[in-house]
Structures are given as structure tokens and as C-alpha cells.
XYZ file of C-alpha atoms in Angstrom:
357
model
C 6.555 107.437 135.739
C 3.006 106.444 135.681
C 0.708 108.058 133.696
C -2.784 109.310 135.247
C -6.194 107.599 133.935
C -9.190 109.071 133.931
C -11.639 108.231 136.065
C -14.736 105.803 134.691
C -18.235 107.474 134.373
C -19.582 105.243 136.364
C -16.841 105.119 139.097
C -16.697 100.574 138.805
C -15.415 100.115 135.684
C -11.979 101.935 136.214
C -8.949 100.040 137.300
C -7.952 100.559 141.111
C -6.035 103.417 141.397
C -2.189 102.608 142.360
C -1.261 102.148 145.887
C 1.798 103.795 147.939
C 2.428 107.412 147.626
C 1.147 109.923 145.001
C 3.835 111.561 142.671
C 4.994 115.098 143.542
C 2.566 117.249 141.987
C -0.531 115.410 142.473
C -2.554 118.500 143.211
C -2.749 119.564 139.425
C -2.995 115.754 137.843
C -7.156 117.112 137.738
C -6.714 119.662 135.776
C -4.358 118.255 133.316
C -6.491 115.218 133.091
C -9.401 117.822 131.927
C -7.265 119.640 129.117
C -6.535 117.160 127.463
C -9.890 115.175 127.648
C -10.557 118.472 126.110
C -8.199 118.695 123.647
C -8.690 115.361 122.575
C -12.534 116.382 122.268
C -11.553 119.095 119.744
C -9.698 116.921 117.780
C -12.859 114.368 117.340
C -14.968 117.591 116.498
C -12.366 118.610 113.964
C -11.837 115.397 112.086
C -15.677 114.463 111.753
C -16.328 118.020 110.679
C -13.183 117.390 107.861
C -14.489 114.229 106.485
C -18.192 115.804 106.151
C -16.908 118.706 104.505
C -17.647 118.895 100.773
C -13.551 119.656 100.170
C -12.960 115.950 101.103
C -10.387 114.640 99.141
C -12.814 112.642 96.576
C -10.475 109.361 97.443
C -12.303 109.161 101.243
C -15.448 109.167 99.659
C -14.686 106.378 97.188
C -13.115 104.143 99.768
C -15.863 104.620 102.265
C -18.471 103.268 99.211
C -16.249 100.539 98.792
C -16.424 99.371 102.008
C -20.215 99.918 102.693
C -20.795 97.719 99.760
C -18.509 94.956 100.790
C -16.937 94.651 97.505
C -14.056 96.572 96.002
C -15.727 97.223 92.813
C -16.919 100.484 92.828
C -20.485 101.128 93.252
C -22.766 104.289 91.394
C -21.287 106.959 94.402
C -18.128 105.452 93.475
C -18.801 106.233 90.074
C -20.128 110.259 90.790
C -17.130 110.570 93.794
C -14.411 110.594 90.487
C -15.906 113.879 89.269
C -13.964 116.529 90.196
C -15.459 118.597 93.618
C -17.412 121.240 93.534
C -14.681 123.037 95.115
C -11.727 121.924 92.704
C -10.815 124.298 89.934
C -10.856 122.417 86.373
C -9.309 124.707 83.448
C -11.802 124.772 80.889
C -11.014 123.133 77.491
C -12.513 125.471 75.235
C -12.521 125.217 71.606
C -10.053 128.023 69.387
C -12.301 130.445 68.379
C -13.719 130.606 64.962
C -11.638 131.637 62.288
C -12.987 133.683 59.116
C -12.573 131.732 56.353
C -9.638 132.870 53.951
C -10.705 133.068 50.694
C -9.442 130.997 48.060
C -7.277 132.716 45.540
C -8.451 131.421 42.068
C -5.602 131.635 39.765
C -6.948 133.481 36.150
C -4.876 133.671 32.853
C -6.372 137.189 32.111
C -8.306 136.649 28.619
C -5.636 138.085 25.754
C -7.246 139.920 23.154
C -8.487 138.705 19.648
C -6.158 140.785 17.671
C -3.190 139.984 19.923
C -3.806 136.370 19.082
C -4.050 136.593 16.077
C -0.692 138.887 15.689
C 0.755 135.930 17.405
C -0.436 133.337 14.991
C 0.782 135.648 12.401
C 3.680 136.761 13.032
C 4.974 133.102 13.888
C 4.465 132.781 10.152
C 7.826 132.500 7.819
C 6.887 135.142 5.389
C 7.908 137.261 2.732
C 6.367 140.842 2.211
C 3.401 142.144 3.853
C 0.300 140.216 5.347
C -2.918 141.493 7.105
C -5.531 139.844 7.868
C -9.056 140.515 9.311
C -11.246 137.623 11.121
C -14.506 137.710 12.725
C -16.985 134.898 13.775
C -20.692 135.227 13.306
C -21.790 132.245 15.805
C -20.042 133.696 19.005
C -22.553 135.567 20.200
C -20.235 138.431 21.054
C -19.395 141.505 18.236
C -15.772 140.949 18.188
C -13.305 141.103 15.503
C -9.360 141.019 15.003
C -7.222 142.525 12.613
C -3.233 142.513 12.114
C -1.193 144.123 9.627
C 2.489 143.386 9.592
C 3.617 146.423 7.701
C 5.286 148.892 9.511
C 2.810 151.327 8.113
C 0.013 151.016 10.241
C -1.574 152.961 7.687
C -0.481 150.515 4.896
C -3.031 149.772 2.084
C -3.073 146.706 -0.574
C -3.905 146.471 -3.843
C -7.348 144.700 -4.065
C -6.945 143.004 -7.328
C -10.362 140.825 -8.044
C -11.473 140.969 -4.694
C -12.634 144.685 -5.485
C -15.251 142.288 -8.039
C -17.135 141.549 -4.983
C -17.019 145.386 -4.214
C -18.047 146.257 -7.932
C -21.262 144.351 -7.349
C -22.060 145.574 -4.327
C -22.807 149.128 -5.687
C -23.896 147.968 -8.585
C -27.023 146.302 -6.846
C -27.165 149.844 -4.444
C -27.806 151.661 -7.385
C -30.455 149.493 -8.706
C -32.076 149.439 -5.184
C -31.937 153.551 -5.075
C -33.696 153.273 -8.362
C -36.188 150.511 -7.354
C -35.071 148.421 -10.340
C -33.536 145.299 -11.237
C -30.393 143.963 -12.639
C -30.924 143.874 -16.416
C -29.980 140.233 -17.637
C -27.274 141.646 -19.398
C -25.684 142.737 -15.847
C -26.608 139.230 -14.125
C -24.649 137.455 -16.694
C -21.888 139.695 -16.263
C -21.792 139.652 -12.567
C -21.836 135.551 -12.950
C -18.566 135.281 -14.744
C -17.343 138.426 -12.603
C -17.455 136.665 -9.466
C -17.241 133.009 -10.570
C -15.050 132.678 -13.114
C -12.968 136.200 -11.626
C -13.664 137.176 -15.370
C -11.830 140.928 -15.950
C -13.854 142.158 -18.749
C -16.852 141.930 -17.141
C -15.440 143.131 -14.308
C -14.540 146.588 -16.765
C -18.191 146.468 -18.017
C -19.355 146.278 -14.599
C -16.829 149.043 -13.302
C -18.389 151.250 -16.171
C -21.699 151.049 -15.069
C -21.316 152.198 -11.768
C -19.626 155.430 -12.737
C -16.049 154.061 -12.362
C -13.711 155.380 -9.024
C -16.688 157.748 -8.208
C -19.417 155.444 -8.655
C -17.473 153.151 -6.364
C -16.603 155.688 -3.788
C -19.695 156.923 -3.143
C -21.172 153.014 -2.697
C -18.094 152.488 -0.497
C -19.171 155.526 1.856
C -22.764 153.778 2.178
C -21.222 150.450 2.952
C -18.702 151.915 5.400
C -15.523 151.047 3.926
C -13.537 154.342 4.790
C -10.281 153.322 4.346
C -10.541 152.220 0.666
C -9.721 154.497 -2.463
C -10.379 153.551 -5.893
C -8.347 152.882 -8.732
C -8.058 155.563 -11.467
C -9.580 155.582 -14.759
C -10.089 151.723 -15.766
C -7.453 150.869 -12.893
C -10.176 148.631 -10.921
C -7.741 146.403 -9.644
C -5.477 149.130 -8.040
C -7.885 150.198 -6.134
C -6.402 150.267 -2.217
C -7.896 148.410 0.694
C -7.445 147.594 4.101
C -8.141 144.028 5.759
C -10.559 145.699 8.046
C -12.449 147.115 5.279
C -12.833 143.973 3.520
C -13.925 142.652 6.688
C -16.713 145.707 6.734
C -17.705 144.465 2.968
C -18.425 141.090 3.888
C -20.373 141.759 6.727
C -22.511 143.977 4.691
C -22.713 140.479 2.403
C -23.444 137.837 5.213
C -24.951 139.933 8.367
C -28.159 141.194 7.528
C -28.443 143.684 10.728
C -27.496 147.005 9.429
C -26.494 146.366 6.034
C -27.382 148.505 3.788
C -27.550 145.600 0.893
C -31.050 144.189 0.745
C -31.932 140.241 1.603
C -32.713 139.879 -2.169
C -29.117 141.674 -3.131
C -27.066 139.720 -0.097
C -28.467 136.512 -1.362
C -27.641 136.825 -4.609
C -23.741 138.133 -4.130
C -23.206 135.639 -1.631
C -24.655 132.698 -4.163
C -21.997 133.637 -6.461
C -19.291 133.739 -4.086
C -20.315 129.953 -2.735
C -19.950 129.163 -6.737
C -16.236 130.282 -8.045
C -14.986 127.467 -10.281
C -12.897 124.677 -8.799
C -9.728 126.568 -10.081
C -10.096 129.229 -7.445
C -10.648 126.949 -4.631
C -7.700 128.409 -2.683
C -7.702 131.128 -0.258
C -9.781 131.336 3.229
C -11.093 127.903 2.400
C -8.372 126.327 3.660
C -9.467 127.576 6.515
C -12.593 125.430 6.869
C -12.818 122.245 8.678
C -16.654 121.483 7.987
C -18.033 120.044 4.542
C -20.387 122.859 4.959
C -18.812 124.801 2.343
C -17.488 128.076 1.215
C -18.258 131.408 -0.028
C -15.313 133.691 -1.018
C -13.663 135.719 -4.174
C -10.154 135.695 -4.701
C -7.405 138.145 -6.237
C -3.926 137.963 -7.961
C -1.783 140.061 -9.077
C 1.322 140.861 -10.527
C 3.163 144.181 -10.361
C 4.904 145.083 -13.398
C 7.770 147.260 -11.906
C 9.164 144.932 -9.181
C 8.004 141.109 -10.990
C 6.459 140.410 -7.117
C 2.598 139.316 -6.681
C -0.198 140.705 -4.343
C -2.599 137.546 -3.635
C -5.348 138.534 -2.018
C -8.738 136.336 -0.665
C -11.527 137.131 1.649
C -15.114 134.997 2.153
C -16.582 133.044 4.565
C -15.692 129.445 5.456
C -17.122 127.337 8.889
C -14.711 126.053 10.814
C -15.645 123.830 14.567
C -18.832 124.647 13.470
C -18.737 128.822 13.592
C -19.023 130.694 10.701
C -15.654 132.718 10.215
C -15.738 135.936 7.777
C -12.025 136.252 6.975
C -10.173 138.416 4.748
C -6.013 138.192 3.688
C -4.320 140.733 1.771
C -0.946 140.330 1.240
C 2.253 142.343 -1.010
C 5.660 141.491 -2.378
C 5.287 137.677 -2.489
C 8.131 136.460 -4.628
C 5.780 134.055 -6.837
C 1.867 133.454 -7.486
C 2.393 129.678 -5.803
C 4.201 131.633 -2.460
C 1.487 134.378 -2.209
C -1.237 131.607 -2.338
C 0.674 129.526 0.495
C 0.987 132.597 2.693
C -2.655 133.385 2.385
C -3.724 129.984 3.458
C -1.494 129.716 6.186
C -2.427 132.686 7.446
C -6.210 132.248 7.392
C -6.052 128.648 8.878
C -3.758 130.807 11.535
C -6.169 133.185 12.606
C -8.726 131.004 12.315
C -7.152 128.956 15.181
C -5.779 131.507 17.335
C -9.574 133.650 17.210
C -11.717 130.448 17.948
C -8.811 129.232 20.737
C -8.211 132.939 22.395
């Protein structure tokens, strides 16, 4: 079957239409021929109209720069064509959205306490008896003290022995400041061999002077020591104590603010104490580490119904550079040598454990 051509525009440029009969059906060939000129017409529209379209697939466009360029490298539309269409959808990369920062956990040791250090320190001490000790340091800036007592008794008191000398002196000069006088030089010589040389009859003379137990208990109520009872009669040495007290009674020596002991009077009893004879260099001065020396009094003694000791010392050494007031009273040591071991253990002890708390 031969297919129908269109006729040329110009009607000469056409081939010459086939001879012989016309097929069967020739009298709607015309309007076939015009449908689908037409169609074909629509088809032309619809393809130029899908390659101008922005939607192109961005491929077209590149290959159509190629080739207007002449090379296949691709030129600066070439370049812009690889973005994505206007039309295309792109997910967004988006960054996670600011977190809060977490804050750090610091891990702290809470602080333990000066007196629970220093029960440590003691307690990890082999020991016979009872021990308490008392420890403060002048240089830390901060008021705090420590004080342990290993007796079940928490309201346990010692017998002072010769430390009371240092106590003895101190209202002896609180008299003579209520009476705006002076130590005779009788009394000053007294006091000398008192505290340096621990000397126990001028420790009786001195005891005398000050009224005895009452004289002594109504100094010990100025200076603040309320936990400390005098010895009866010519008993100085029995007189009862606490550490803490003794810790009060140095203060009152070496701290100026709020002492009731003048400059003049805390000078002098804490010249004697930095003097005791090399015999009695024992105590809370093992306790120093500087070769800034030492000012303390020490006591010893002996209780006739049982054969133990009390050994007793308080003062103040330096130690790292701080100036420690310490004070260690201890009972039922088993010899003089033992007491005087335990006491400098224990003040080297507490000495650590306050300064390293």
C-alpha cells in the first residue's frame, strides 16, 4: 500500500503523484493528510516548549553547552547547569541543634574536721592509759582548734602536775596588774626557777601568794579556763585540767587579742617558757620542724596509789612554718620514759594531721 505525501507548498517541488488508479477510499486521503500534519505540529510545539521549560532535566542543558562550544569540556553554563533546578527539591542539611552544655561534675573530698583528724592521728597511736590533746595554729588565718580525749569520760580531767606553774604565774601577774604594781624581785626570781628549772618550792611560795585554790580559781574564771578545779590545800599539782583549757591558757600567753594578760605580763611568761633547761627539752617540741624554737612547760608525775605516771606538756613550737599552740595531758602511763614517748608522739601526731586536714 502506498502511503499519501503531502503536497509541496509550492506545488513543483513534490514528486509526481502515482499513476493508474487511486486506492479505495481516496475521498478522505485530504483529511487524514491534515490531522496528522496537525498532530505532528503539536508534537513540535510540545517538545520545544519541554526543552525551554525551566524543569529541563539539567543534563540537556549541559550537553547543549558542550556542543555550542565545540569542545567537551564544560564551559561556565556547564558549570551553573550542575546546580540543582529551581524546581528540584534538595533536603536541607541542617546542623543538630545546640545543645546546653552539661555541667561538669567536679569530684570534692568534703573537708573532714580538725578534731576528727586529729582523733584519727590519735587514736592510731599504740597507747597505754588516757591521752588528750588540744592543737591550734596561730598563722592560719582561720580561728580553729581541735581537741580529742580518749577517755571514755568525755568529761575526764588530768592531773596538771607542773604545767599548773605556768597557771600559778598567770594570776600571779593578774593580781599585780589589778593592783597596778609590779612583781617584787623576790617573786621574779621565784617565777624563774618555777618555770625554768620546774622548781616545786617556788612553785609552793608562788601558790601561797596568790591565795592558794581560791586565789587560782578566781584568776582561772578571768582567763576562761572553766573546766579546771584546783588542788586542795598545798595540793598544786592535783589540780584538774582539761586539754582544751590548757589550750585557753596559752592563748591568753601567746594571742594578745582578748587576753586579759597584759603585753608586759605575756612577754615575760612566755620568755620563761622559751628558757626551761635543756633537761626538759621533751614534750610538744618534738613537734617542731623549724630551728625557730620553743616555748613550753612540762609536768610529771607519779601517783602514789597505783605506781603509774601522768606526763603532761603544753607550749608552742613552729612547725612548716605555722606557729602551733599544743597541749598533751595524759594518765596511767606505766613508766616516766613511756608517758614522755606518748606525749611526743602524740603532739608530732596532731601536729600533722591539723596542718594536713
Amino acid at each position: 500500500m502506498t502511503q499519501e505525501r503531502p503536497p509541496s507548498p509550492d506545488g513543483g517541488d513534490g514528486p509526481p503523484e502515482p499513476s493508474g488508479p487511486r486506492p479505495h477510499g481516496a475521498p478522505w486521503a485530504r483529511p487524514l493528510l491534515v490531522s496528522v500534519t496537525a498532530l505532528a505540529a503539536i508534537a513540535v510545539l510540545t517538545l520545544a516548549t519541554l526543552t525551554q521549560s525551566p524543569s529541563a532535566p539539567a543534563a540537556s542543558d549541559a550537553k547543549a553547552a558542550g556542543a555550542a562550544s565545540g569542545t567537551g569540556a564544560p564551559s561556565p553554563a556547564t558549570t551553573s547547569a550542575a546546580a540543582p533546578s529551581p524546581s528540584a527539591t534538595t533536603p536541607a542539611t541542617t546542623a543538630p541543634p545546640p545543645t546546653a552544655a552539661t555541667p561538669t561534675a567536679t569530684s570534692t573530698t568534703p573537708k573532714r574536721s580538725a578534731s576528727a583528724a586529729v582523733a584519727d592521728a590519735i587514736d592510731a597511736l599504740p597507747a597505754a592509759g588516757d591521752v588528750a590533746v588540744a592543737v591550734t595554729d596561730l598563722d592560719d588565718g582561720v580561728e580553729v582548734s581541735a581537741a580529742f580525749d580518749s577517755s571514755d569520760d568525755r568529761g575526764n580531767t588530768y592531773d596538771t602536775a607542773s604545767i599548773v606553774k605556768v597557771d600559778i604565774l598567770a594570776a600571779l601577774l593578774l593580781r599585780a596588774q589589778h593592783a597596778d604594781t609590779h612583781l617584787t624581785a623576790n617573786q621574779r626570781a621565784l617565777a624563774t626557777v618555777m618555770i625554768e628549772q620546774s622548781d616545786n618550792d617556788a612553785a609552793t611560795a608562788l601558790w601561797d601568794a596568790i591565795g592558794g585554790g581560791p586565789g587560782l580559781a578566781e584568776a582561772n574564771e578571768t582567763l576562761g579556763l572553766d573546766h579546771t578545779t584546783p588542788g586542795s590545800g598545798e595540793l598544786w599539782g592535783l589540780t584538774q585540767t582539761t586539754a582544751g583549757d590548757q589550750l585557753t591558757l596559752l592563748r591568753a600567753v601567746f594571742v594578745g587579742a582578748d587576753s586579759p594578760l597584759s603585753g608586759a605580763s605575756r612577754d615575760y611568761i612566755a620568755g620563761l617558757m622559751g628558757a626551761v633547761t635543756a633537761t626538759q627539752n621533751w614534750g610538744v617540741s618534738a613537734a617542731g620542724s623549724d630551728d625557730a624554737g620553743y616555748a613550753l612547760k612540762n609536768g610529771w608525775l607519779q601517783r602514789t596509789r597505783t605506781g603509774l605516771w601522768d606526763v603532761n606538756s603544753i607550749g608552742r613550737v613552729v612547725r612548716d612554718g605555722h606557729r602551733l599552740l599544743i597541749a598533751v595531758l595524759s594518765s596511767g602511763q606505766g613508766s616516766e620514759r613511756a608517758g614522755i614517748d606518748l606525749v611526743e608522739r602524740a603532739a608530732t601526731a596532731a601536729a600533722d594531721a591539723f596542718r594536713s586536714r
